[in-house]
Amino acid sequence: MTVDQRWAVARRASAELVGTGLLVTAVVGSGIAASRLSPDDVGLQLLENSTATALALGALILVFGPVSGAHLNPVVSIADWWRARRTGVGLTSRDLGAYIIAQVTGAVGGTVLAHLMFGLPAVTVATHRRDGPGAGLSEVVATAGLLVLIAALVHTRRTALAPLAVGAWIGGAYWFTASTSFANPAVTVGRMFTDTFAGIAPVSAAGFVTAQLVAVVVAAAATAWWYPTGRHRDATTAPATTAEQVAP
């Protein structure tokens, strides 16, 4: 790897670190604010938390998309790496390692930042248990849905819609899943270090991360079937529109 290539990887990884950190800051910080603003209404707390998260996520994709692709999520990076095995376009193994390290590190830093902004200790270990088969199934659904959505946007050359579409999916999945849609191993790890509204106990986090990784396999199978590439394309594959064909 040349010096220029190393700098390019470092630049992209730094974007993933800061972007994931700010995403977790939005999740944890809005959860703290919601608990203080609406202490007696859990439904309103969730509305405030989900709205802030969805809006912040869309904005972060706009900021960091041109730098690193704004994965901000290890399973998105793993899916991109797997796509490169099929199409030749995507993350290398070295890039994948750099992205995941940056994302997890950034997530923990994002929790610390949120705590400091709200005058809390930098780190508090979460005690909120989020267990049960329903929560695990929810994480598979939320995570697989996110990955298939991204694959659809890439396949149809509509990635400009990613900020709106991804934010909408995560914001909606807050409400229609029993787990409130973590859908992100790095965010899950970061939320282990906050004993606030957004926290998740370490014993529960392991199950969430496992479900999220299972979702990668589910999404990879669905994507290969629904959005075939190369010799696997057939007459039922919808063609790109003229606008999509000329998009950069």
Coordinates of N, CA, C and O in Angstrom, one line a residue, residues 1-10 12 92-95 98:
M1 N 0.8 -1.2 0.0 CA 0.0 0.0 0.0 C 0.9 1.2 0.0 O 1.8 1.4 0.8
T2 N 0.6 2.2 -0.9 CA 1.4 3.4 -1.0 C 1.0 4.4 0.1 O 0.0 4.2 0.8
V3 N 1.8 5.4 0.3 CA 1.6 6.4 1.3 C 0.2 7.1 1.0 O -0.6 7.3 1.9
D4 N 0.0 7.4 -0.3 CA -1.3 8.0 -0.6 C -2.5 7.1 -0.3 O -3.6 7.6 0.2
Q5 N -2.4 5.8 -0.5 CA -3.4 4.9 -0.2 C -3.7 4.8 1.3 O -4.8 4.8 1.8
R6 N -2.6 4.9 2.1 CA -2.7 4.9 3.6 C -3.4 6.1 4.0 O -4.3 6.0 4.9
W7 N -3.1 7.2 3.5 CA -3.8 8.5 3.8 C -5.2 8.4 3.5 O -6.1 8.9 4.2
A8 N -5.6 7.9 2.3 CA -7.0 7.7 1.9 C -7.8 6.9 2.9 O -8.9 7.2 3.3
V9 N -7.2 5.7 3.3 CA -7.9 4.9 4.2 C -8.0 5.6 5.6 O -9.1 5.5 6.2
A10 N -7.0 6.3 6.0 CA -7.0 7.0 7.3 C -8.1 8.1 7.2 O -8.8 8.3 8.2
R12 N -10.8 8.2 5.3 CA -12.2 7.5 5.4 C -12.5 7.0 6.8 O -13.6 7.1 7.2
T92 N -12.2 -3.3 0.7 CA -11.2 -4.4 0.8 C -11.2 -4.9 2.2 O -11.8 -4.3 3.1
S93 N -10.5 -6.0 2.5 CA -10.5 -6.6 3.8 C -9.8 -5.6 4.8 O -10.2 -5.4 5.9
R94 N -8.7 -4.9 4.3 CA -8.0 -4.0 5.1 C -8.9 -2.8 5.4 O -8.9 -2.3 6.5
D95 N -9.6 -2.3 4.4 CA -10.6 -1.2 4.7 C -11.6 -1.6 5.7 O -12.0 -0.8 6.6
A98 N -10.3 -1.4 9.2 CA -10.2 0.0 9.6 C -11.5 0.6 9.9 O -11.7 1.4 10.9

